[in-house]
XYZ file of N, CA and C in Angstrom:
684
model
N 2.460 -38.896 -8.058
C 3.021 -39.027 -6.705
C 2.777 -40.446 -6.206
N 3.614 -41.348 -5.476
C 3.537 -42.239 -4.872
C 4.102 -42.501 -3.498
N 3.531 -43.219 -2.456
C 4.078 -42.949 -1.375
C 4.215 -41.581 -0.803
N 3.462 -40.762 -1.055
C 3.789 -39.289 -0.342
C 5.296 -38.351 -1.204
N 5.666 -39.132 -2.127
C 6.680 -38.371 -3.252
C 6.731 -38.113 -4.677
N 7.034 -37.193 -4.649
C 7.041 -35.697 -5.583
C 7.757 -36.624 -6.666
N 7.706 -37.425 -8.300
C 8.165 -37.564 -8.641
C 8.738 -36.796 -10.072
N 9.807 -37.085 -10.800
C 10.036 -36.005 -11.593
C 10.451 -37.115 -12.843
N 9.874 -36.576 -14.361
C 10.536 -37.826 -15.600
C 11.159 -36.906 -15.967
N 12.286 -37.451 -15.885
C 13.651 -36.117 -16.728
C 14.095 -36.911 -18.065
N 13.829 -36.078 -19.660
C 13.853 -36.433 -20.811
C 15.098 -36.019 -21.470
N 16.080 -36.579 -21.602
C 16.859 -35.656 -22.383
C 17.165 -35.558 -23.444
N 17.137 -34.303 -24.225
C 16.626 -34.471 -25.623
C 17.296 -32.723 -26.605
N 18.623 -33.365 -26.568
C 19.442 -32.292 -26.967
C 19.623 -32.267 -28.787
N 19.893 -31.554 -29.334
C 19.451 -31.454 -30.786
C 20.582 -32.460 -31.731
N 21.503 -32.673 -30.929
C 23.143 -32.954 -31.590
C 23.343 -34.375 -31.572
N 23.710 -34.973 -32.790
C 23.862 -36.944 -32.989
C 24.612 -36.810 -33.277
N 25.977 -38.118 -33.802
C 26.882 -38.284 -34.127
C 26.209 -39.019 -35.609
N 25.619 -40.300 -35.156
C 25.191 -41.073 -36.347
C 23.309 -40.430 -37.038
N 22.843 -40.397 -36.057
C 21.631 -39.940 -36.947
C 21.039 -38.375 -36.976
N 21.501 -37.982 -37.598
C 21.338 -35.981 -37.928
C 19.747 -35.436 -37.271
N 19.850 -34.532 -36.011
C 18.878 -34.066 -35.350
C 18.077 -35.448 -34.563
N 18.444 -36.588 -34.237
C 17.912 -38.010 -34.166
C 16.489 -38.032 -32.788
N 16.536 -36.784 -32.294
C 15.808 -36.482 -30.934
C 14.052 -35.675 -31.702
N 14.458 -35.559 -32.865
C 13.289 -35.218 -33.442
C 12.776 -35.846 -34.875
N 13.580 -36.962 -35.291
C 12.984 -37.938 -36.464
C 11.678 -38.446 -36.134
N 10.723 -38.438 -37.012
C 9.115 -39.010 -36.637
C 9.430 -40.685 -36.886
N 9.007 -40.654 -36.047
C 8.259 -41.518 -35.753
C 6.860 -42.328 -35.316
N 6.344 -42.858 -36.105
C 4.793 -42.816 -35.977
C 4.049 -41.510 -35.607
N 4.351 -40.584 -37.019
C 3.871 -39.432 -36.720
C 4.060 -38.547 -35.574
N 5.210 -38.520 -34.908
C 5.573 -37.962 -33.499
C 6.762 -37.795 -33.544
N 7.359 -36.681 -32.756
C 8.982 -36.835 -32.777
C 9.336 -37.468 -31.714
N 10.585 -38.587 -32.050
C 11.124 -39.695 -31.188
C 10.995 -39.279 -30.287
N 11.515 -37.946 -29.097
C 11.237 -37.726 -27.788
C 10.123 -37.727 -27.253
N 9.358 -37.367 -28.120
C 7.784 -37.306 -27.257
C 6.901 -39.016 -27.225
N 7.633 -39.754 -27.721
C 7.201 -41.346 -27.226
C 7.727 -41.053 -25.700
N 8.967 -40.875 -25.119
C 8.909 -40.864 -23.996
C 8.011 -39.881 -23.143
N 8.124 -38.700 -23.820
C 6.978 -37.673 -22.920
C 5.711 -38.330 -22.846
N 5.140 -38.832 -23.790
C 4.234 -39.162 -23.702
C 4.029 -40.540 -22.902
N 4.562 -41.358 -22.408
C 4.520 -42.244 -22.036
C 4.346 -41.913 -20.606
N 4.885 -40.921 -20.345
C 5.330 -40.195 -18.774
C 3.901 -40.009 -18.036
N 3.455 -39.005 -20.037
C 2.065 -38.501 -19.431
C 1.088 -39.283 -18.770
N 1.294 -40.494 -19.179
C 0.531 -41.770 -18.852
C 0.475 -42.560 -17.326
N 2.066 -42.198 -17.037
C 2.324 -42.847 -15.842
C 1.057 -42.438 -14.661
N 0.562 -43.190 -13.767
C -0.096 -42.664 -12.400
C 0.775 -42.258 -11.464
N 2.287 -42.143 -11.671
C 3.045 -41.746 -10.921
C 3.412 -40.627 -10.834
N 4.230 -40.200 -11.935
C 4.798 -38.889 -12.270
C 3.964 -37.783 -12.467
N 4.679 -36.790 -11.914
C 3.757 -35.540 -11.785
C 4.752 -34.654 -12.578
N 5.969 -34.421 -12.901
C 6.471 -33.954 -13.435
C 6.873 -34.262 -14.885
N 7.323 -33.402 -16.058
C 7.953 -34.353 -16.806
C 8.955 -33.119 -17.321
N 10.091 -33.131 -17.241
C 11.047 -31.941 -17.469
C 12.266 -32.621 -18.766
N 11.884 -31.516 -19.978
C 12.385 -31.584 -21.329
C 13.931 -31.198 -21.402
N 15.010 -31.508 -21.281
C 16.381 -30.829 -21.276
C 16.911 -30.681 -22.572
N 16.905 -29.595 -23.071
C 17.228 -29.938 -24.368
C 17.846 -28.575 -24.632
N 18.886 -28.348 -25.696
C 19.621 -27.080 -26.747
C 18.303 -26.546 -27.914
N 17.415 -27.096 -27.987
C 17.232 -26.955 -29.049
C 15.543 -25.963 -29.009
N 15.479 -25.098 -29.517
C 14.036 -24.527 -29.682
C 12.897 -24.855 -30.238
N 13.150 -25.645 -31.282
C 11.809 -26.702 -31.202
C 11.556 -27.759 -30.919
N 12.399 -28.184 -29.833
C 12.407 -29.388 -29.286
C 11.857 -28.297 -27.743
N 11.921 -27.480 -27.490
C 11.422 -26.339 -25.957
C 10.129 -25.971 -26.502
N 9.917 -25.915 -27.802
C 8.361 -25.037 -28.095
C 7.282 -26.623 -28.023
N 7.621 -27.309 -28.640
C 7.063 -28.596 -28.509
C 6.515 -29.227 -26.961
N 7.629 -29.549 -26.284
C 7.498 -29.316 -25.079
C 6.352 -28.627 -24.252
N 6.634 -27.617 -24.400
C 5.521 -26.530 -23.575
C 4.562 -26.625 -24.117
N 4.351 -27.251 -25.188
C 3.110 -27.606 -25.737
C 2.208 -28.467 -25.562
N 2.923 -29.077 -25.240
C 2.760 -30.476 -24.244
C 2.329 -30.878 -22.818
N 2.832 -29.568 -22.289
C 2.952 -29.158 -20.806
C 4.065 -29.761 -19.838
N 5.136 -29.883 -20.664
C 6.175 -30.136 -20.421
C 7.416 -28.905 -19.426
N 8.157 -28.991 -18.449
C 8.962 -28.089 -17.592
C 10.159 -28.080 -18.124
N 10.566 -26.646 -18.286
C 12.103 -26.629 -18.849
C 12.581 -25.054 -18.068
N 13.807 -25.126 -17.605
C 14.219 -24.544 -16.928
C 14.798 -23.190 -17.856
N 14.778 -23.329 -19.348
C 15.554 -23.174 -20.435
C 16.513 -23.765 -21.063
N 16.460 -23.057 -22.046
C 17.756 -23.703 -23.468
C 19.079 -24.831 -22.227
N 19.440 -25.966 -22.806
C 20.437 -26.399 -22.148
C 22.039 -25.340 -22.745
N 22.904 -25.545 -21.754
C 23.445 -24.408 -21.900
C 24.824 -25.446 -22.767
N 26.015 -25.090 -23.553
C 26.277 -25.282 -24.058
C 27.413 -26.330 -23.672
N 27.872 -26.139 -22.741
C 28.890 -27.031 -21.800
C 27.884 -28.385 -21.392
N 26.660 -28.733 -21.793
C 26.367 -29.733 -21.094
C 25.514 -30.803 -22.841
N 25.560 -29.666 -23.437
C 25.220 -30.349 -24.622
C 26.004 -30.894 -25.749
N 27.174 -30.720 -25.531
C 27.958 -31.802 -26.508
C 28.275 -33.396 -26.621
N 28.956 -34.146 -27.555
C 28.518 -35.571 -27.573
C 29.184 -36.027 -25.922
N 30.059 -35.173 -25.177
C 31.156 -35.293 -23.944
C 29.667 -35.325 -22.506
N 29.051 -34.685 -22.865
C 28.372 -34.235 -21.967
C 27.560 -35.126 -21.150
N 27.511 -35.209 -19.835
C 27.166 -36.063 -18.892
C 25.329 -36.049 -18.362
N 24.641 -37.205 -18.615
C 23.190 -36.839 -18.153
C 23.370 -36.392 -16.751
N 24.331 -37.365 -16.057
C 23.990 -36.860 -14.672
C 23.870 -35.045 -14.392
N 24.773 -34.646 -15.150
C 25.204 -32.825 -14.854
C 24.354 -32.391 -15.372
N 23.785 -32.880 -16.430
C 21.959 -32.092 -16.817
C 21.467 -32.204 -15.929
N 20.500 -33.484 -15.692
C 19.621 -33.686 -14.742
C 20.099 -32.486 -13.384
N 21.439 -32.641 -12.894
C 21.234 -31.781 -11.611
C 21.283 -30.282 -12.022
N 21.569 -29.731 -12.920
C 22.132 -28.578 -13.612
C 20.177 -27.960 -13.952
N 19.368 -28.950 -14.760
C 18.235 -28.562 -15.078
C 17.070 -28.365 -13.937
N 17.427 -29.688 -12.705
C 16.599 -29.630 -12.006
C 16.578 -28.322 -10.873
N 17.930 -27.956 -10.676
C 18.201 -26.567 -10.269
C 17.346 -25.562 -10.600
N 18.122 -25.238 -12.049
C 17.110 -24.410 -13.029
C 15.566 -24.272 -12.966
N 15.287 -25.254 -13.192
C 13.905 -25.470 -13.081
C 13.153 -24.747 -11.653
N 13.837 -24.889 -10.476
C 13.258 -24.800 -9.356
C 12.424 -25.724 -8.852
N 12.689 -26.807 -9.757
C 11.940 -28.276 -8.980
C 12.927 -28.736 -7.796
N 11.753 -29.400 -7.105
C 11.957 -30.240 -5.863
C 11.449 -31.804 -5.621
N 11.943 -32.369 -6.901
C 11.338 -33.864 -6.321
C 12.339 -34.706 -5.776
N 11.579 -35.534 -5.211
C 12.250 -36.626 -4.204
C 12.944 -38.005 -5.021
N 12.149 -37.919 -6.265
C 12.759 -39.259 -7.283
C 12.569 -38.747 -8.453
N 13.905 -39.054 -8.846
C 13.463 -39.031 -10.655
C 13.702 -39.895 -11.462
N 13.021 -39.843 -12.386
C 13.068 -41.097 -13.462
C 13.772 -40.805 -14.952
N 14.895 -41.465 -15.153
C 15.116 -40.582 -16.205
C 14.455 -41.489 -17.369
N 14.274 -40.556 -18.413
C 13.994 -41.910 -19.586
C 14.477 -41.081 -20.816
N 15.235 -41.840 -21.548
C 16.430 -41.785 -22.919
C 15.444 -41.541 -23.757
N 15.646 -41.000 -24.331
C 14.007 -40.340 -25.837
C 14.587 -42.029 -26.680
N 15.760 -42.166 -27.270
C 16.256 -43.080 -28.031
C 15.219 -45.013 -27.720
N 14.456 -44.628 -26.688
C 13.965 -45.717 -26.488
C 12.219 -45.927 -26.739
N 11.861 -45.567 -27.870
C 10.589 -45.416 -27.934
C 9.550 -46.508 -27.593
N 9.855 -47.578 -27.360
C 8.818 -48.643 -27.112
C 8.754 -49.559 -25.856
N 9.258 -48.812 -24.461
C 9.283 -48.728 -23.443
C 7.342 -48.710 -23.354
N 6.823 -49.751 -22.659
C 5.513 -49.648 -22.015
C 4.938 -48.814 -20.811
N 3.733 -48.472 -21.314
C 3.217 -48.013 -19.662
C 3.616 -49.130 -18.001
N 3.523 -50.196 -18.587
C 3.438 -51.340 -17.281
C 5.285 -51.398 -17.078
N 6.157 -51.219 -18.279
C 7.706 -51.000 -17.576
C 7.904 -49.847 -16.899
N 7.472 -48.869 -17.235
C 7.355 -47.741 -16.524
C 7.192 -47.521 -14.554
N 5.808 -47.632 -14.865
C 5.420 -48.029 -13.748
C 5.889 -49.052 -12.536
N 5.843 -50.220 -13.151
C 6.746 -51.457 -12.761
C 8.132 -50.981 -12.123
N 9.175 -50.321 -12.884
C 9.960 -49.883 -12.424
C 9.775 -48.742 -11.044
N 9.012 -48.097 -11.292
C 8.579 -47.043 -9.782
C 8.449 -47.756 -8.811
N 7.279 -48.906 -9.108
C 6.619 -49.467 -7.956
C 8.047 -50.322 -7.478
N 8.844 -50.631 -8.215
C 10.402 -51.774 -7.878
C 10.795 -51.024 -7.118
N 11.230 -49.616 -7.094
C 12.264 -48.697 -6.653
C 11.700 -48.707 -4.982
N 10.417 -48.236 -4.981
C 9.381 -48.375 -3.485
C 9.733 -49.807 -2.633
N 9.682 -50.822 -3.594
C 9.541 -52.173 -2.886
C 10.752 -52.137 -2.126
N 11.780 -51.544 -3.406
C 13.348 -51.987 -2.299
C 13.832 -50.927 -1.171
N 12.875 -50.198 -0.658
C 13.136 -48.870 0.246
C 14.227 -48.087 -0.102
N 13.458 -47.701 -1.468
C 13.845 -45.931 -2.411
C 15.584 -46.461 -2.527
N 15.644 -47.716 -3.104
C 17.074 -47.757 -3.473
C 16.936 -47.409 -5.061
N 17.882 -47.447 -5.105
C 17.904 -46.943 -7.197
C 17.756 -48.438 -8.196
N 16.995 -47.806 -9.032
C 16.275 -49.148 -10.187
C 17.020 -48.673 -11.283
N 16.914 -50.038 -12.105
C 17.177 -49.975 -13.882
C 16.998 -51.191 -14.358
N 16.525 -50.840 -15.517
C 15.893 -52.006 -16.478
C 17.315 -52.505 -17.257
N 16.740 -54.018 -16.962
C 17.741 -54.974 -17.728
C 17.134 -55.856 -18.154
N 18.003 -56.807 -19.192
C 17.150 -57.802 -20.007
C 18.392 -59.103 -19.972
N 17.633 -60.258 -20.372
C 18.377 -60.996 -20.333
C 19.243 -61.220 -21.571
N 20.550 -61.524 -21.394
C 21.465 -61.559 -22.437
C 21.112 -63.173 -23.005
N 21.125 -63.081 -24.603
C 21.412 -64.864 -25.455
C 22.347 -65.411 -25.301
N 23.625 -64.815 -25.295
C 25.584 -65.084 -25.685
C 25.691 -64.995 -24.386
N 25.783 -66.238 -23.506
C 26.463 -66.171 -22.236
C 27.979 -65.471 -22.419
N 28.476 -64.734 -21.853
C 29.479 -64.645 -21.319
C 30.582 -65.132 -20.650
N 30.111 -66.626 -20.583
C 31.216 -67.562 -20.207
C 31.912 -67.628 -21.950
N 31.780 -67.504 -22.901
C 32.537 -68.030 -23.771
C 32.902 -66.877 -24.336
N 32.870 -65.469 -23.662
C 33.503 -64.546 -24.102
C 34.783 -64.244 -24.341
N 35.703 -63.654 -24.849
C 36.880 -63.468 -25.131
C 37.696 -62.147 -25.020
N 38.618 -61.369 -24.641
C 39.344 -60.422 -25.249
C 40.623 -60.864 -25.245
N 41.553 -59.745 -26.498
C 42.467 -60.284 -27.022
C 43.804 -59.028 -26.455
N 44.624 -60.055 -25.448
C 45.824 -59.215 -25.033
C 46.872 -58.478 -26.109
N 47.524 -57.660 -25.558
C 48.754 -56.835 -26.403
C 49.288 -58.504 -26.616
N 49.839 -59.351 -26.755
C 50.362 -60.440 -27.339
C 49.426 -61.177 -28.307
N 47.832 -60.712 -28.330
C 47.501 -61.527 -29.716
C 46.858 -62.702 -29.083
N 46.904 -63.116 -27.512
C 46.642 -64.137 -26.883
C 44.968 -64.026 -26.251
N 44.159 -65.391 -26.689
C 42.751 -64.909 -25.842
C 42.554 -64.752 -24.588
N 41.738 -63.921 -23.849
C 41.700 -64.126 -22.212
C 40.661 -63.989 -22.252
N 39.736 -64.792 -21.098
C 38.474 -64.993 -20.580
C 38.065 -64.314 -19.845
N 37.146 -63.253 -20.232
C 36.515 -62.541 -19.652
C 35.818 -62.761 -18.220
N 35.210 -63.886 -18.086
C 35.021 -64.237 -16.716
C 35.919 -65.544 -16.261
N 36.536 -65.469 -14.799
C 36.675 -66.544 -14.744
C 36.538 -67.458 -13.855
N 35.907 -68.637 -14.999
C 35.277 -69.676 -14.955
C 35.257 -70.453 -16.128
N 35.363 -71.867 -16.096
C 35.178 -72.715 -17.183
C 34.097 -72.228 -17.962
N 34.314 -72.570 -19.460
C 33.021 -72.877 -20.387
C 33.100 -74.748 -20.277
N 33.766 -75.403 -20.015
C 33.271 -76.816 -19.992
C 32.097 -77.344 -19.190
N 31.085 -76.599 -19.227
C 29.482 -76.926 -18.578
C 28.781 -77.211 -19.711
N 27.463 -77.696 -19.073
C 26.340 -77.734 -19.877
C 25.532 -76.214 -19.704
N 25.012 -76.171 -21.046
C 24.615 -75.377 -21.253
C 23.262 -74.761 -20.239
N 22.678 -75.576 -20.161
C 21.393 -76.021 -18.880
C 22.109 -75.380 -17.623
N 23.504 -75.950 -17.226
C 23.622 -75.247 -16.210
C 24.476 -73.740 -15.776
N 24.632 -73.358 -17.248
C 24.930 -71.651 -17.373
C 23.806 -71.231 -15.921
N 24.878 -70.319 -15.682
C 23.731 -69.204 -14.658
C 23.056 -67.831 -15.887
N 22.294 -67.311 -15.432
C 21.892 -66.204 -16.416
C 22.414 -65.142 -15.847
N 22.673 -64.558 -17.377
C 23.231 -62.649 -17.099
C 22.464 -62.097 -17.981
N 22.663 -60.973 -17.699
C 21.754 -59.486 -17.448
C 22.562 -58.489 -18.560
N 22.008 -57.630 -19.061
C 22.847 -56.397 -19.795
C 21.557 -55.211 -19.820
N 22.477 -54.168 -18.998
C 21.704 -52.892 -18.804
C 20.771 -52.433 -20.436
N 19.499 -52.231 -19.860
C 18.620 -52.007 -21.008
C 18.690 -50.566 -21.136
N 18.727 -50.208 -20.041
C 18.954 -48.614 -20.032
C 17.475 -47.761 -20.428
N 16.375 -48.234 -20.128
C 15.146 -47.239 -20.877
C 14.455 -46.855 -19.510
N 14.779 -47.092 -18.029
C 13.823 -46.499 -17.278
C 15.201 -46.488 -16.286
N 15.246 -45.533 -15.207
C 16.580 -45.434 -14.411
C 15.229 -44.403 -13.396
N 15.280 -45.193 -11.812
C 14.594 -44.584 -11.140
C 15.579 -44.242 -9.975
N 16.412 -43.049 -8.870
C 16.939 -42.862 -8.522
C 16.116 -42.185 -7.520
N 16.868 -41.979 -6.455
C 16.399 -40.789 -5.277
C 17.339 -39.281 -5.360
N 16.604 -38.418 -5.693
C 17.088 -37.354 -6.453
C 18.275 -36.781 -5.439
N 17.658 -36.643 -4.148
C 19.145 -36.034 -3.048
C 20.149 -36.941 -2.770
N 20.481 -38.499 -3.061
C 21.488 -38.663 -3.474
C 21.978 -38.964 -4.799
N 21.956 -37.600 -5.112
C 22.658 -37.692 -6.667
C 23.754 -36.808 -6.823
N 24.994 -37.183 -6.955
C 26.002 -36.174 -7.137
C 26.467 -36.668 -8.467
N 27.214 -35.062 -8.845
C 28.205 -35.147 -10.018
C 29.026 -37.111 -10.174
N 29.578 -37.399 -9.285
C 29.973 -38.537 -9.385
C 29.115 -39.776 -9.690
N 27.777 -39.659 -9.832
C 27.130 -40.783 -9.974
C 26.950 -41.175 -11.082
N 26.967 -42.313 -11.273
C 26.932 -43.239 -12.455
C 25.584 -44.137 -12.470
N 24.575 -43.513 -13.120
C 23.198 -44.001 -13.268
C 23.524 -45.383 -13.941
N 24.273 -45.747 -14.374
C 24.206 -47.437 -14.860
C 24.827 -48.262 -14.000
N 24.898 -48.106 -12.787
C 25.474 -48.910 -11.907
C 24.362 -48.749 -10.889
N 23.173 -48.054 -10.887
C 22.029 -48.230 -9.857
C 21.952 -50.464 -9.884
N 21.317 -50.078 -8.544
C 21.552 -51.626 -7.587
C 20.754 -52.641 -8.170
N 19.349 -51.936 -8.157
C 18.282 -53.351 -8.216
C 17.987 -53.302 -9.735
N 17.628 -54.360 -10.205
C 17.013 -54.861 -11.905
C 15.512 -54.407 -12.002
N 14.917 -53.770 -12.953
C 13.797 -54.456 -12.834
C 13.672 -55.131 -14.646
N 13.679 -56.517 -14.462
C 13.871 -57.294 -15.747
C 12.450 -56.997 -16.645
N 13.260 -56.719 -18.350
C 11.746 -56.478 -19.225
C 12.459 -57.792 -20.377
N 11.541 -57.476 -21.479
C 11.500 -58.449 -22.795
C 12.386 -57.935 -23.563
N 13.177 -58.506 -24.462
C 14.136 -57.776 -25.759
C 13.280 -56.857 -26.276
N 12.117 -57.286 -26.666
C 11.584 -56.512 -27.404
C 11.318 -54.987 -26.986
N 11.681 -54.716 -25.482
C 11.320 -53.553 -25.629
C 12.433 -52.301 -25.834
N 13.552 -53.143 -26.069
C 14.991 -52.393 -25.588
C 15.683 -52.093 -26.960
N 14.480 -51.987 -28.055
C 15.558 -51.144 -29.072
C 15.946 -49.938 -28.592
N 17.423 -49.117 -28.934
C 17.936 -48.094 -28.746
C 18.518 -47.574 -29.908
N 17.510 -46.488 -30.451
C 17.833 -45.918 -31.810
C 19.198 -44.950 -31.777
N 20.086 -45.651 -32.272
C 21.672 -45.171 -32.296
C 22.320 -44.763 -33.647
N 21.364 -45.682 -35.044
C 21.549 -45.603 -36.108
C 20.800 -45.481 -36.860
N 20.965 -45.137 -38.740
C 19.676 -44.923 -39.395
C 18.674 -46.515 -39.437
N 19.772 -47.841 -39.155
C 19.194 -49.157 -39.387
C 18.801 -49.145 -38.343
N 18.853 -48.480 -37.185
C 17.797 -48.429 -35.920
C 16.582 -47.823 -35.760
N 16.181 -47.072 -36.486
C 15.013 -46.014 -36.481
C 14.800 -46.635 -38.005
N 15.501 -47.650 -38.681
C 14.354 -47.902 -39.712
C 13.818 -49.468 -39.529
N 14.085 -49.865 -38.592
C 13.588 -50.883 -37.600
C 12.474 -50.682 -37.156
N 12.625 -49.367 -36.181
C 11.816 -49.220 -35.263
C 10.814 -48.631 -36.403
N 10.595 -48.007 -37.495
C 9.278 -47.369 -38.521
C 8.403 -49.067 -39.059
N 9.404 -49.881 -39.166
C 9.411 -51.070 -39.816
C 8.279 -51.896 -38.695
N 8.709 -51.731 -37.339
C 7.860 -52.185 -36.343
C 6.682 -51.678 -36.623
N 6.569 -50.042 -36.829
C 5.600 -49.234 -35.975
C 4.147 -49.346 -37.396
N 4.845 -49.670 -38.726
C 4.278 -50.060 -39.690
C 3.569 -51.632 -39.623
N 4.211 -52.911 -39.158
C 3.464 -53.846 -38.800
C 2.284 -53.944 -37.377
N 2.692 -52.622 -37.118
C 1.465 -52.858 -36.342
C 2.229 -53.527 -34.720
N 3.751 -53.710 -34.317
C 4.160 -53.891 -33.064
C 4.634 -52.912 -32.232
């Protein structure tokens, strides 16, 4: 709890990948990928909740093992590759019979998210009077020299503005990291789009792998083996 509010870490962690088969329960450093985030939760001084959304039964027995909240099995309309976090999160938190005032969601796919981003991000969300947070990082490839290519085959500039600057005086951009999303739970409707929350709170590349592929989770073993 912080500030006098009830907070809630909503995990979502449904059994079904496109690219990596069951990918919500591959070990990782002896653990299954979701429970780096549970466990990280457990850690927080913030969160008092930590609620598991998931299809899957040993991804729910695990959980409760843990002392993890699940409202039950996710139901089948919300677990396919179509399926929207936002309509979990409000669909589970229902279920559940929880009542918190903020929730935090955190992507299992992001295992090396820190205690201090974590946190950091809560304490951001407070600073800006309970507006909505998300972690971003700074992009290498400015975006001034970006490109897409029209139905004629012709380039168009994605932003516009010259690339004839110095490099020195590029402004910096940002690209959603996506591993901590802190929101105020009663305004959350079906229509919301958690990657468009307002304020940044900026982390390191390093913490923003997002295991999407098998060369992503054999990265991240590759890390967890050197010892980073």
């Amino acid at each position: 709890m912080y500030n006098g509010k009830r907070i809630l870490a909503f995990v979502p962690a449904r059994i079904g990948s496109k690219r990596v088969k069951e990918k919500n329960i591959q070990m990782l450093d002896n653990k299954p990928l979701f429970m780096h985030s549970v466990e990280i939760a457990k850690q927080s001084k913030y969160i008092d909740d930590i609620l598991v959304s998931t299809d899957s039964q040993e991804i729910k027995d695990i959980s409760i093992e843990n002392g993890c909240v699940l409202g039950g099995l996710r139901p089948e309309h919300l677990s396919g590759d179509r399926a929207r976090i936002i309509d979990a999160i409000l669909y589970e938190v229902e279920n559940a019979k929880l009542k918190p005032d903020v929730v935090v969601l955190l992507q299992p796919t992001f295992p090396f998210r820190t205690l201090e981003i974590l946190d950091g991000a809560i304490e951001k969300y407070f600073q800006t009077g309970e507006k909505s947070v998300i972690t971003v990082t700074e992009v290498l490839e400015n975006p001034v020299f970006f490109r897409s290519i029209d139905s004629t085959g012709k380039l168009q500039k994605v932003l516009n503005t010259t690339s004839d600057i110095r490099s020195q005086d590029f402004s910096k951009f940002y690209r959603i990291a996506g591993n901590v999303y802190v929101n105020n739970f009663s305004l959350l409707t079906s229509e919301t789009v958690l990657n468009e929350n307002e304020y940044p709170f900026e982390i390191d590349r390093e913490y923003c792998l997002d295991i999407d592929t098998y060369l992503d989770l054999e990265e991240a073993r590759n890390r967890v083996k050197g010892g980073k």
